[in-house]
Amino acid sequence: MNQLQHEVDAGTAVSTDVLGEISRRVLWLSTAIVDAANHGRPNTSGVKVGGHQASSASMVDIMVSLWFSELSRYDRVSVKPHASPVLHAINYLLGDLDPKYLTSLRAKGGLQSYPSRLKDPDTVDFSTGSVGIGATAAIWAALSHRYIASHFDTAPRAGRFISLLGDAELDEGAIWEAVADPSVARLGELLWIVDLNRQSLDRVVPDVQIHRLMGMFGAAGWQVITLKWGRLISALFDRPGGEELRARLEAMPNEEYQRLLRVDTSQVADRIAGEQGSAELRALLASLPAAELAAAIRDLGGHDLGLLLDTYDSVESTRPTVIFAYTVKGRGLPTEGHPNNHSALLSEAQMTILAEAVGADQNDPWRTFAPGSPAAELCARRATALERPAVPSRRPDVLPPALSRPHRKPISTQAALGRFMADLTREAPAAAARVVTCSPDVASSTNLGGWINKTGVWSAQDRLDWFADDTERVLRWAEVTTGQHLELGIAEVNLVGLLGELGATWSRWGERLIPIATLYDPFISRALEPWSYGIYAGGQSIIVGTPSGVTLAPEGGAHQSITTPSIGLQQPGCIAWEPAFAQDLEWCLLEAMNQVGVPGGISSYFRLSTRPIDPALTALPQDEVLLERRRRQAISGGYRITAHSPAAEQVTLVGVGAIVPEVVAAAELLSSQGVTAGVVCLTSPDLIFRSAQGRGGDISSTLFPAEHPASLVTVMDGHPHTLAFLAGLRGDRTINLGVTEFGQSSGLEDAYRLHGIDVASIVDAALSVVGR
């Protein structure tokens, strides 16, 4: 330790010597994990395994200060994607990772490329990898815990929700949609630490960025803390010439600073002084040995362990906090500060240099600390302190297979959703208490008004309803701690981010929720990535896209969703539904809800419509046995409406959702022309596809029996390729009708005619496919 460092540490309340030793070992281990993945196992494919040694190195001190001093067992941390080797190295030292996994980064059954809550073998609180989305997950987890704590006395305790993210990650819009939401400003348990290494994948980030970022967080009500310099170089700033040194370094463009890290130590003083440096500055620089000066300019706030610990003590508890911690990308590695070090891998010679610098042994790379040493004892104490209680296991309330309300009058599936939610509180109160709805400011227009009137809007604290005495108000917006609806601003990314975390409370804290979100179906695409992330991370939920398709004819253009049925069918961990009738919606929604918030559960996507449909068209059986058979078929993916045997059919018409009335009308018109047409109503093309692939029951062979082939015409208010797979079930001649062009404002009949999904188009396709 040099004299200057000794003077700084002498005044530190908490000695950082042991933390420094652990930090050096974590640096080695995280780098070695990536090295072993790329150079320590056979690779016959020629495809680079990869990893991020430099991005990991900049986070080491921050993460060591947290895990080995600051965190409690109740805290939850989202780790930036490229720092996953650091997390695994720390977990290894804490005894939370079997040594056999240290050589398995990016290998089958091994450590994942980025932190994965479900797939990694050690403790990972949040899956990350979708840049910006993993960081915001901590926000929605905090909000979700507040929700369950206000509803269930059995909800376990939670601590802070911490996100560790890179500065380039702040370019993502998902970050700012979340930060700007008013509900976030009250989350005092939220702490973000930004690894401000001033490099992204391709470039050095301009310095002006930090001032803008600080202002944006401050305007959103966050406490903003900046750690630019460590205490080592700050001591220099107090000496004669120190203020000029500070001014010179802080005026220096990021690119020049990064270059300063790469030059020979003998050049550092001259480059800092330049042509304008005063005699006093030059004297200060000359008073320091070259190596000590080189170390001083690397002494940034994010690498000063004592300063980091002191800073955590200054974090406020009444509002969220962001700490901008300046760091060096590749800190301590031969590649530190290099503008192209993002995914660069250390050579064997460079690994040797690193081993010597940090006191590691290349022949025993996974060595831990000597038993009884201060570092070993600290690891053992922290392992005990961070040990988490088991997540409580409670038997989930099971929803009934059906509700009692009859479905006799024409109604849209969107309106039926609202009626269903209102009925649920009466007929299944225990399960209904676990339901939480969300919406991005479209709750009333997606028919959640009745539910909201019954259950209220959730707020962390009761708020006065100034319109409570307004007799003309239909929607009662009572914001109370017992409410069951969460309303966010018009930001679909926030909505599904919250949805994913609400859907993970059963596995995080043992409290099951059944989260249901409504949004306009055209915006499913906008919300898809963060919702997919939530599913990947273990969040089970139901998302309702409504209204959908060109059936929303007057809206026209981009408000007429086309590709969403295919998106739903292709989304892993999710079942896509599009029931046509209110009864089908009831059955399918109850089935979907039973599969949310439970081990082995699955999410669902419902595509609904505002078009009222006559329930008589469904030819619902009156016999209880046959009615139950219909229900089982509906929740399996579909059923036949026509009474005649498939053996008699010349053509089978297949319809989905709001277009079913046209399909039934076309079958009747074909019958008058002497063509026997069967009608198959699909509630879930997704489940039919799974069945056809041998992954779920025999519904596909029930609806399309191999012994009775017939030509097919498929019709849906969406892209026709969604149902094109049906041709492969039996090799039938098939015509697929649907929507392939942007719509325009019109009436419903004009819209259907424009896109070729009207009765005449269906009949024409059926006659063509049977050769008439």
XYZ file of C-alpha atoms in Angstrom, residues 48-749:
702
model
C -17.310 -18.078 -30.198
C -18.629 -18.796 -26.707
C -18.035 -15.214 -25.591
C -18.515 -13.439 -22.301
C -17.867 -9.997 -20.888
C -14.718 -9.819 -18.793
C -14.379 -6.031 -19.020
C -18.046 -5.307 -18.219
C -17.773 -7.635 -15.243
C -14.588 -6.039 -13.945
C -16.128 -2.583 -13.639
C -18.851 -3.981 -11.340
C -16.659 -6.012 -8.988
C -16.129 -3.434 -6.232
C -19.752 -2.321 -6.253
C -21.028 -5.881 -5.947
C -18.472 -6.900 -3.318
C -19.421 -3.890 -1.190
C -23.058 -4.989 -1.361
C -22.868 -8.750 -0.874
C -20.065 -8.735 1.700
C -21.251 -5.818 3.815
C -24.510 -4.142 2.904
C -27.215 -6.597 1.836
C -29.644 -8.376 4.128
C -31.397 -11.655 3.408
C -34.543 -9.688 2.586
C -33.000 -7.590 -0.177
C -33.442 -8.518 -3.837
C -30.957 -7.477 -6.525
C -31.189 -7.215 -10.297
C -27.689 -7.588 -11.749
C -26.761 -6.076 -15.095
C -26.620 -8.802 -17.779
C -22.900 -8.589 -18.548
C -21.919 -8.873 -14.882
C -23.317 -12.381 -14.461
C -19.797 -13.878 -13.940
C -19.348 -11.555 -10.943
C -22.610 -12.759 -9.418
C -21.588 -16.388 -9.877
C -18.123 -15.726 -8.431
C -19.680 -14.110 -5.343
C -22.183 -16.931 -4.927
C -19.306 -19.420 -5.174
C -17.391 -17.715 -2.362
C -20.584 -17.681 -0.282
C -21.057 -21.420 -0.791
C -24.131 -20.944 -2.971
C -22.622 -22.393 -6.179
C -21.137 -25.846 -6.665
C -17.570 -25.613 -8.055
C -18.524 -27.891 -10.951
C -20.444 -24.996 -12.519
C -17.469 -22.615 -12.670
C -16.356 -24.046 -16.021
C -19.885 -24.284 -17.425
C -20.696 -20.699 -18.480
C -22.878 -20.817 -21.610
C -22.786 -24.623 -21.687
C -25.819 -26.914 -21.604
C -27.046 -27.280 -18.056
C -24.544 -24.711 -16.831
C -24.369 -21.051 -16.004
C -26.520 -18.966 -18.305
C -25.076 -16.217 -20.477
C -27.009 -13.657 -18.423
C -28.541 -13.986 -14.952
C -31.580 -16.259 -15.065
C -33.891 -16.675 -12.103
C -35.179 -20.049 -13.319
C -32.262 -21.538 -15.239
C -29.141 -20.712 -13.217
C -28.128 -23.192 -10.474
C -27.376 -20.512 -7.858
C -29.400 -17.684 -6.343
C -30.522 -15.144 -8.951
C -33.248 -12.703 -7.952
C -34.095 -11.287 -11.369
C -33.532 -12.535 -14.879
C -31.767 -9.925 -16.965
C -30.501 -9.842 -20.526
C -33.278 -7.824 -22.147
C -31.483 -4.531 -21.716
C -33.417 -2.049 -19.588
C -36.212 -4.465 -18.751
C -34.394 -6.487 -16.089
C -33.420 -3.288 -14.308
C -37.000 -2.059 -14.124
C -38.214 -5.445 -12.846
C -37.040 -4.440 -9.370
C -39.472 -1.512 -9.467
C -42.430 -3.739 -10.236
C -41.315 -6.316 -7.667
C -41.290 -3.595 -5.007
C -44.773 -2.485 -6.027
C -45.972 -6.104 -6.072
C -44.702 -6.740 -2.565
C -46.398 -3.613 -1.298
C -49.609 -4.902 -2.857
C -49.507 -8.346 -1.223
C -48.419 -6.848 2.102
C -51.528 -4.651 2.108
C -53.841 -7.571 1.268
C -52.505 -10.603 3.124
C -51.362 -10.783 6.735
C -49.205 -13.780 5.846
C -47.072 -11.888 3.330
C -43.370 -12.315 4.228
C -41.111 -9.379 4.919
C -39.137 -7.749 2.105
C -36.152 -5.408 2.149
C -34.729 -3.212 -0.566
C -35.067 -3.747 -4.287
C -31.747 -2.955 -5.918
C -30.873 -2.679 -9.594
C -27.289 -2.703 -10.835
C -27.173 -1.418 -14.380
C -24.752 -0.081 -16.926
C -24.813 3.536 -18.046
C -25.464 2.559 -21.680
C -28.550 0.699 -20.451
C -30.072 4.080 -19.631
C -30.536 4.657 -23.359
C -33.468 2.240 -23.283
C -36.931 3.759 -23.311
C -38.203 1.136 -20.867
C -36.080 2.786 -18.184
C -37.678 6.180 -18.559
C -41.225 4.916 -18.938
C -40.768 3.278 -15.531
C -38.916 6.125 -13.824
C -41.541 8.639 -14.915
C -44.555 6.738 -13.564
C -45.933 8.643 -10.536
C -46.273 5.474 -8.442
C -42.501 4.951 -8.511
C -41.628 8.208 -6.732
C -42.980 6.795 -3.444
C -40.855 3.623 -3.453
C -38.231 4.398 -0.831
C -37.099 0.765 -0.841
C -35.821 1.198 -4.397
C -32.080 1.672 -5.029
C -30.375 1.809 -8.413
C -26.600 1.828 -8.811
C -25.389 2.821 -12.254
C -22.027 1.422 -13.346
C -20.850 4.603 -15.048
C -17.912 3.189 -16.991
C -18.638 5.572 -19.878
C -18.377 2.879 -22.531
C -21.020 1.046 -24.506
C -20.509 -1.809 -26.941
C -19.215 0.326 -29.803
C -18.082 3.612 -28.319
C -17.123 5.843 -25.439
C -20.233 7.586 -24.119
C -20.164 11.412 -24.322
C -19.638 13.094 -20.930
C -22.599 15.452 -21.311
C -24.834 12.394 -20.835
C -24.402 12.269 -17.049
C -25.746 15.782 -16.452
C -28.871 15.055 -18.462
C -29.433 11.733 -16.693
C -29.075 13.283 -13.248
C -31.612 15.951 -14.140
C -34.114 13.396 -15.451
C -33.963 11.273 -12.299
C -34.149 14.360 -10.101
C -37.197 15.642 -11.967
C -38.910 12.297 -11.357
C -38.462 12.722 -7.598
C -35.445 10.456 -7.054
C -32.567 11.113 -4.689
C -29.515 11.457 -6.944
C -26.009 10.692 -5.653
C -22.875 10.896 -7.761
C -19.647 9.142 -6.816
C -17.097 10.456 -9.274
C -13.837 10.375 -7.334
C -12.501 8.067 -4.676
C -10.908 9.307 -1.480
C -7.373 8.635 -2.711
C -7.488 11.206 -5.499
C -9.779 13.468 -3.472
C -6.912 13.830 -0.993
C -4.810 15.146 -3.864
C -7.476 17.719 -4.675
C -6.908 19.245 -1.211
C -3.229 19.898 -1.906
C -1.774 22.947 -3.670
C -2.607 22.569 -7.348
C -5.370 20.088 -6.477
C -8.268 22.261 -7.536
C -6.656 22.744 -10.918
C -6.126 18.984 -11.164
C -9.791 18.378 -10.421
C -10.899 20.989 -12.938
C -8.612 19.512 -15.590
C -9.862 15.961 -15.051
C -13.524 16.954 -14.904
C -13.286 19.059 -18.057
C -11.536 16.228 -19.854
C -13.712 14.505 -22.479
C -14.476 10.872 -21.744
C -12.479 9.806 -24.765
C -9.362 11.612 -23.519
C -9.761 10.125 -20.051
C -10.089 6.620 -21.457
C -6.939 7.190 -23.529
C -5.107 8.342 -20.403
C -5.680 4.895 -18.925
C -3.932 3.243 -21.838
C -0.658 5.202 -22.005
C 2.593 4.322 -20.246
C 2.583 5.578 -16.657
C 5.538 7.864 -17.473
C 3.294 9.889 -19.828
C 0.380 10.495 -17.467
C 1.698 13.665 -15.795
C 2.567 15.385 -19.068
C -0.780 14.507 -20.629
C -2.653 15.935 -17.647
C -0.609 19.137 -17.495
C -0.620 19.691 -21.243
C 0.448 23.111 -22.443
C -1.846 25.068 -20.121
C -0.955 23.506 -16.771
C 0.345 25.883 -14.096
C 3.610 25.474 -12.239
C 1.633 24.533 -9.126
C -0.163 21.716 -10.974
C 3.091 20.469 -12.454
C 4.674 20.478 -9.005
C 1.814 18.412 -7.620
C 2.079 15.897 -10.428
C 5.858 15.730 -10.109
C 5.598 15.008 -6.369
C 3.973 11.665 -7.058
C 5.734 8.559 -8.377
C 4.432 7.685 -11.866
C 2.778 4.458 -10.676
C 1.050 6.251 -7.810
C -0.282 8.962 -10.123
C -1.532 6.303 -12.542
C -3.342 4.623 -9.644
C -4.811 7.947 -8.502
C -6.484 8.761 -11.805
C -8.093 5.315 -11.681
C -9.457 6.009 -8.209
C -13.079 6.525 -9.152
C -16.018 6.467 -6.745
C -17.298 3.088 -7.912
C -13.998 1.448 -6.932
C -13.620 2.985 -3.459
C -15.065 0.337 -1.153
C -15.099 2.568 1.924
C -16.784 5.390 0.051
C -19.415 3.013 -1.305
C -20.240 1.773 2.194
C -20.478 5.324 3.533
C -22.729 6.267 0.638
C -25.194 3.462 1.352
C -25.674 4.976 4.813
C -26.785 8.260 3.231
C -29.536 6.747 1.102
C -32.978 8.120 1.938
C -35.857 5.785 2.770
C -38.771 7.941 1.637
C -38.058 8.029 -2.085
C -36.097 5.990 -4.634
C -32.376 6.602 -4.960
C -29.986 6.372 -7.887
C -26.229 6.306 -7.349
C -24.062 7.152 -10.340
C -20.831 5.340 -9.541
C -17.982 6.204 -11.894
C -15.930 3.145 -12.819
C -13.322 1.955 -15.298
C -14.468 -0.655 -17.771
C -12.088 -3.578 -17.468
C -10.796 -2.290 -14.111
C -7.688 -4.268 -13.135
C -7.488 -6.135 -16.442
C -4.882 -5.599 -19.161
C -7.766 -4.386 -21.350
C -8.988 -1.684 -18.949
C -10.240 1.436 -20.662
C -9.751 0.084 -24.181
C -12.601 1.369 -26.378
C -13.096 -2.095 -27.921
C -12.875 -4.195 -24.788
C -16.602 -4.928 -24.499
C -16.434 -8.594 -25.481
C -12.653 -8.914 -25.803
C -11.160 -12.041 -24.210
C -7.894 -12.056 -22.313
C -5.107 -14.098 -23.850
C -3.232 -16.759 -21.903
C -0.374 -14.312 -21.361
C -2.792 -11.662 -20.085
C -4.401 -14.166 -17.718
C -0.929 -14.835 -16.318
C -0.397 -11.105 -15.745
C -3.766 -10.856 -13.988
C -3.039 -13.866 -11.766
C 0.206 -12.305 -10.609
C -1.464 -8.947 -9.976
C -4.262 -10.332 -7.787
C -2.388 -13.192 -6.112
C -4.241 -16.017 -7.862
C -2.868 -19.387 -8.970
C -3.514 -20.392 -12.575
C -2.893 -24.013 -11.641
C -5.597 -23.816 -8.975
C -7.926 -21.143 -10.395
C -10.923 -21.910 -8.157
C -9.039 -21.719 -4.869
C -10.950 -20.040 -2.052
C -9.543 -18.352 1.039
C -7.482 -20.200 3.631
C -9.627 -21.524 6.483
C -9.519 -19.197 9.466
C -8.320 -16.224 7.431
C -10.235 -12.931 7.813
C -11.554 -13.224 4.245
C -12.785 -16.786 4.812
C -14.460 -15.784 8.056
C -16.179 -12.831 6.415
C -17.456 -15.102 3.612
C -18.859 -17.499 6.206
C -20.549 -14.705 8.196
C -22.089 -13.194 5.109
C -23.306 -16.585 3.889
C -25.198 -16.956 7.160
C -26.481 -13.382 7.088
C -27.800 -13.791 3.542
C -29.385 -17.208 4.053
C -33.042 -16.908 3.122
C -36.029 -18.571 4.753
C -37.912 -21.075 2.639
C -40.743 -19.636 0.556
C -44.058 -20.577 2.206
C -46.118 -23.158 0.343
C -49.884 -22.696 0.427
C -52.569 -24.639 -1.374
C -54.026 -22.363 -4.055
C -57.742 -21.673 -4.220
C -59.242 -23.542 -7.166
C -61.736 -21.758 -9.353
C -64.959 -23.491 -10.397
C -65.209 -24.859 -13.966
C -68.137 -22.529 -14.694
C -70.236 -19.733 -13.202
C -74.012 -19.773 -12.824
C -75.068 -16.822 -14.988
C -76.802 -17.968 -18.209
C -75.724 -16.500 -21.545
C -78.886 -15.836 -23.566
C -78.543 -12.390 -25.140
C -76.084 -11.118 -27.766
C -72.986 -9.751 -26.094
C -69.397 -9.063 -27.075
C -66.576 -10.982 -25.489
C -65.176 -7.694 -24.150
C -68.461 -6.900 -22.403
C -68.655 -10.507 -21.217
C -65.236 -10.055 -19.609
C -66.561 -7.183 -17.518
C -69.626 -9.156 -16.473
C -67.468 -12.185 -15.651
C -65.171 -10.171 -13.387
C -68.131 -8.726 -11.489
C -69.732 -12.173 -11.060
C -66.492 -13.747 -9.863
C -66.445 -11.853 -6.570
C -69.830 -13.358 -5.696
C -69.383 -16.954 -6.876
C -65.713 -17.590 -6.044
C -64.788 -15.015 -3.382
C -61.635 -16.774 -2.119
C -60.118 -17.024 -5.577
C -61.406 -13.572 -6.528
C -59.460 -12.136 -3.585
C -56.296 -13.280 -5.358
C -57.195 -11.507 -8.607
C -55.534 -8.197 -9.370
C -56.270 -6.291 -12.553
C -54.082 -3.747 -14.323
C -54.550 -1.374 -17.189
C -52.641 1.467 -18.887
C -55.416 4.051 -18.464
C -57.977 2.027 -20.473
C -59.790 0.196 -17.659
C -63.214 1.663 -18.394
C -62.962 1.233 -22.178
C -61.986 -2.422 -21.720
C -64.996 -3.098 -19.467
C -63.328 -3.359 -16.070
C -65.613 -0.689 -14.621
C -67.902 -3.103 -12.763
C -64.942 -4.918 -11.205
C -63.373 -1.618 -10.134
C -66.647 -0.469 -8.577
C -66.767 -3.667 -6.530
C -63.123 -3.930 -5.481
C -61.629 -0.434 -5.698
C -58.342 0.881 -7.043
C -55.242 -0.057 -5.075
C -53.110 2.662 -3.541
C -50.299 2.417 -1.007
C -52.403 4.721 1.175
C -56.087 5.655 1.146
C -56.857 8.760 -0.880
C -59.880 11.008 -0.677
C -62.367 10.474 -3.511
C -63.552 13.966 -4.328
C -66.240 12.617 -6.677
C -67.782 10.190 -4.168
C -70.920 12.341 -3.916
C -71.301 12.811 -7.682
C -74.489 10.881 -8.517
C -73.868 11.092 -12.260
C -70.596 9.210 -12.099
C -70.815 5.607 -13.304
C -67.224 4.560 -12.521
C -66.356 4.920 -8.831
C -62.602 5.548 -8.572
C -61.990 4.839 -4.888
C -58.225 4.564 -4.242
C -57.728 2.430 -1.138
C -55.169 0.017 0.295
C -57.618 -2.861 -0.168
C -58.288 -2.154 -3.861
C -57.665 -4.843 -6.462
C -57.040 -2.768 -9.581
C -53.705 -1.105 -10.362
C -53.806 1.714 -12.868
C -50.659 2.898 -14.625
C -50.140 5.627 -17.169
C -50.320 5.017 -20.905
C -47.171 2.915 -21.110
C -47.719 -0.708 -22.101
C -44.138 -1.631 -21.207
C -44.774 -0.599 -17.593
C -48.041 -2.497 -17.556
C -46.594 -5.864 -18.545
C -43.490 -5.291 -16.423
C -45.769 -4.987 -13.410
C -47.833 -7.920 -14.658
C -44.797 -10.200 -14.706
C -43.830 -9.374 -11.131
C -47.391 -9.670 -9.833
C -47.358 -13.089 -11.443
C -44.184 -14.076 -9.585
C -45.293 -13.331 -6.019
C -46.260 -16.979 -5.476
C -42.661 -18.091 -5.994
C -40.964 -15.058 -4.402
C -43.052 -14.775 -1.241
C -45.540 -17.644 -1.271
C -48.557 -15.413 -1.951
C -50.497 -16.314 -5.068
C -51.928 -13.596 -7.254
C -53.920 -13.999 -10.463
C -52.938 -10.873 -12.437
C -55.109 -9.902 -15.396
C -54.217 -6.934 -17.594
C -56.297 -5.313 -20.300
C -54.934 -3.201 -23.130
C -55.881 -2.453 -26.689
C -54.973 -5.437 -28.851
C -53.058 -3.381 -31.455
C -50.533 -2.578 -28.720
C -49.794 -6.194 -27.821
C -46.769 -5.942 -30.113
C -45.450 -2.955 -28.162
C -45.749 -4.854 -24.907
C -44.509 -8.190 -26.200
C -40.808 -8.140 -25.280
C -41.221 -7.136 -21.623
C -44.156 -9.529 -21.220
C -42.099 -12.319 -22.777
C -39.282 -11.395 -20.376
C -41.707 -11.673 -17.460
C -42.766 -15.151 -18.559
C -39.122 -16.196 -18.992
C -38.408 -14.958 -15.474
C -41.256 -17.023 -13.987
C -44.122 -14.530 -13.974
C -47.485 -16.144 -14.756
C -50.238 -13.798 -15.864
C -53.161 -13.201 -18.185
C -53.141 -10.434 -20.735
C -56.311 -9.415 -22.544
C -55.984 -7.647 -25.869
C -59.234 -5.914 -26.670
C -60.746 -4.743 -28.952
C -59.053 -6.575 -31.781
C -58.895 -6.860 -35.548
C -60.662 -5.021 -38.341
C -63.865 -5.768 -36.436
C -62.970 -2.458 -34.774
C -63.879 -1.020 -38.151
C -64.443 2.685 -37.446
C -61.012 3.025 -35.780
C -59.236 2.012 -38.989
C -55.532 1.890 -39.813
C -53.038 0.793 -37.197
C -55.800 0.306 -34.600
C -56.898 -2.827 -36.455
C -54.576 -5.563 -35.173
C -53.463 -8.122 -37.753
C -50.494 -10.147 -36.511
C -51.429 -10.578 -32.846
C -53.009 -14.072 -33.225
C -49.732 -15.389 -34.649
C -47.728 -13.628 -31.949
C -49.800 -15.293 -29.246
C -49.501 -18.728 -30.822
C -45.724 -18.396 -31.062
C -45.071 -17.029 -27.555
C -43.408 -19.611 -25.256
C -44.918 -20.159 -21.833
C -48.305 -18.853 -22.960
C -51.596 -20.117 -24.349
C -53.320 -17.875 -26.899
C -57.132 -17.813 -26.774
C -59.755 -16.169 -28.989
C -63.217 -17.320 -27.923
C -66.182 -16.152 -29.973
C -68.982 -16.525 -27.420
C -69.498 -15.328 -23.844
C -69.916 -18.889 -22.570
C -66.661 -19.955 -24.201
C -64.885 -16.973 -22.679
C -66.150 -17.884 -19.217
C -64.962 -21.480 -19.484
C -61.605 -20.632 -21.017
C -60.867 -17.759 -18.645
C -61.583 -19.894 -15.588
C -59.293 -22.579 -16.992
C -56.565 -20.001 -17.639
C -56.902 -18.506 -14.151
C -56.522 -21.930 -12.549
C -53.123 -22.207 -14.231
C -51.728 -18.890 -12.960
C -49.724 -18.480 -9.766
C -49.067 -22.188 -9.261
C -46.041 -24.480 -9.741
C -45.872 -25.528 -13.377
C -48.409 -22.869 -14.339
C -48.680 -21.040 -17.640
C -49.664 -17.564 -18.834
C -52.489 -16.785 -21.242
C -53.300 -14.195 -23.889
C -56.946 -13.507 -24.739
C -57.936 -11.689 -27.913
C -61.409 -10.209 -27.476
C -63.824 -8.121 -29.518
C -66.437 -5.402 -29.100
C -68.837 -7.055 -31.582
C -71.979 -8.484 -29.942
C -72.592 -12.090 -30.996
C -75.810 -14.072 -30.577
C -75.131 -17.063 -28.296
C -77.767 -19.074 -30.204
C -75.200 -19.528 -32.989
C -73.105 -21.756 -30.770
C -75.869 -24.408 -30.602
C -75.078 -25.005 -26.939
C -76.225 -28.495 -25.788
C -78.928 -28.569 -23.137
C -78.071 -32.006 -21.783
C -75.688 -31.752 -18.826
C -73.419 -34.513 -20.072
C -73.142 -33.029 -23.540
C -72.730 -29.538 -22.091
C -69.778 -30.721 -20.009
C -68.335 -32.364 -23.130
C -68.644 -29.021 -24.934
C -66.894 -27.262 -22.042
C -64.001 -29.724 -22.108
C -63.634 -29.259 -25.849
C -63.781 -25.465 -25.544
C -60.944 -25.399 -22.995
C -59.015 -27.852 -25.174
C -59.092 -25.553 -28.196
C -62.364 -25.876 -30.092
C -65.562 -27.749 -30.969
C -67.897 -28.507 -33.832
C -71.091 -26.450 -34.144
C -72.821 -28.411 -36.903
C -74.788 -31.512 -35.938
C -74.051 -33.717 -38.950
C -71.210 -36.211 -39.006
C -67.817 -35.184 -40.426
C -68.257 -38.067 -42.864
C -70.969 -36.094 -44.640
C -68.933 -32.909 -45.143
C -67.651 -31.733 -48.487
C -65.933 -28.750 -46.906
C -65.144 -27.729 -43.348
C -65.294 -24.057 -42.431
C -63.058 -23.114 -39.509
C -63.718 -19.854 -37.678
C -62.146 -18.037 -34.751
C -63.488 -15.210 -32.608
C -65.683 -12.408 -33.887
C -65.843 -13.772 -37.439
C -67.798 -16.922 -36.450
C -71.225 -15.426 -37.388
C -70.016 -15.028 -40.976
C -68.738 -18.603 -40.969
C -72.083 -19.963 -39.756
C -73.967 -17.845 -42.315
C -71.671 -19.081 -45.087
C -72.338 -22.715 -44.093
C -76.084 -22.120 -44.302
C -75.760 -20.484 -47.728
C -73.600 -23.349 -48.986
C -76.210 -25.830 -47.765
C -78.832 -24.061 -49.864
C -76.529 -24.637 -52.856
C -76.239 -28.351 -52.136
C -72.790 -28.184 -50.502
C -72.543 -29.790 -47.073
C -70.298 -27.624 -44.931
C -69.251 -28.331 -41.387
C -68.388 -25.546 -38.955
C -65.549 -25.779 -36.471
C -65.296 -23.002 -33.886
C -61.796 -22.688 -32.443
C -61.322 -21.117 -29.035
C -57.532 -21.532 -29.208
C -55.631 -22.243 -32.434
C -52.620 -22.462 -30.125
C -53.972 -25.550 -28.327
C -54.986 -27.149 -31.623
C -51.434 -26.698 -32.912
C -50.023 -28.242 -29.738
C -52.382 -31.170 -30.083
C -51.345 -31.659 -33.702
C -47.717 -31.704 -32.563
C -48.490 -34.376 -29.976
C -48.097 -31.956 -27.077
C -51.592 -31.813 -25.657
C -54.575 -34.145 -25.965
C -56.338 -35.387 -29.069
C -58.578 -32.399 -29.803
C -57.070 -31.924 -33.276
C -58.022 -35.459 -34.348
C -61.464 -35.051 -32.758
C -62.205 -31.923 -34.791
C -60.463 -33.098 -37.947
C -60.734 -36.915 -37.972
C -58.211 -38.574 -40.267
C -60.814 -41.065 -41.544
C -63.024 -38.263 -42.866
C -60.852 -35.779 -44.811
C -62.489 -32.694 -46.295
C -61.358 -29.480 -47.934
C -60.841 -26.622 -45.480
C -61.587 -22.912 -45.512
C -60.195 -21.103 -42.474
C -61.385 -17.622 -41.547
C -60.224 -15.211 -38.882
C -59.977 -11.507 -38.160
C -56.179 -11.628 -38.216
C -53.361 -12.852 -40.411
C -54.471 -16.023 -42.256
C -51.174 -17.851 -41.754
C -52.193 -18.358 -38.110
C -54.448 -21.229 -39.215
C -52.439 -22.402 -42.227
C -51.009 -25.309 -40.205
C -54.426 -27.021 -40.318
C -53.721 -28.072 -43.898
C -51.003 -30.355 -42.595
C -53.225 -32.326 -40.242
C -54.604 -34.539 -43.001
C -53.139 -33.006 -46.136
C -56.437 -31.301 -46.984
C -56.782 -28.792 -49.788
C -57.075 -25.494 -47.915
C -57.806 -21.809 -48.458
C -56.919 -19.462 -45.601
C -58.858 -16.198 -45.347
C -57.805 -13.348 -43.114
C -56.369 -9.859 -42.932
C -53.080 -9.074 -44.649
C -53.314 -5.317 -45.264
C -53.652 -2.230 -43.089
C -57.283 -1.323 -42.583
C -59.164 1.919 -42.990
C -62.080 3.520 -41.216
C -65.364 2.006 -42.368
C -68.442 0.143 -41.245
C -68.148 -3.478 -40.142
C -69.597 -5.009 -43.317
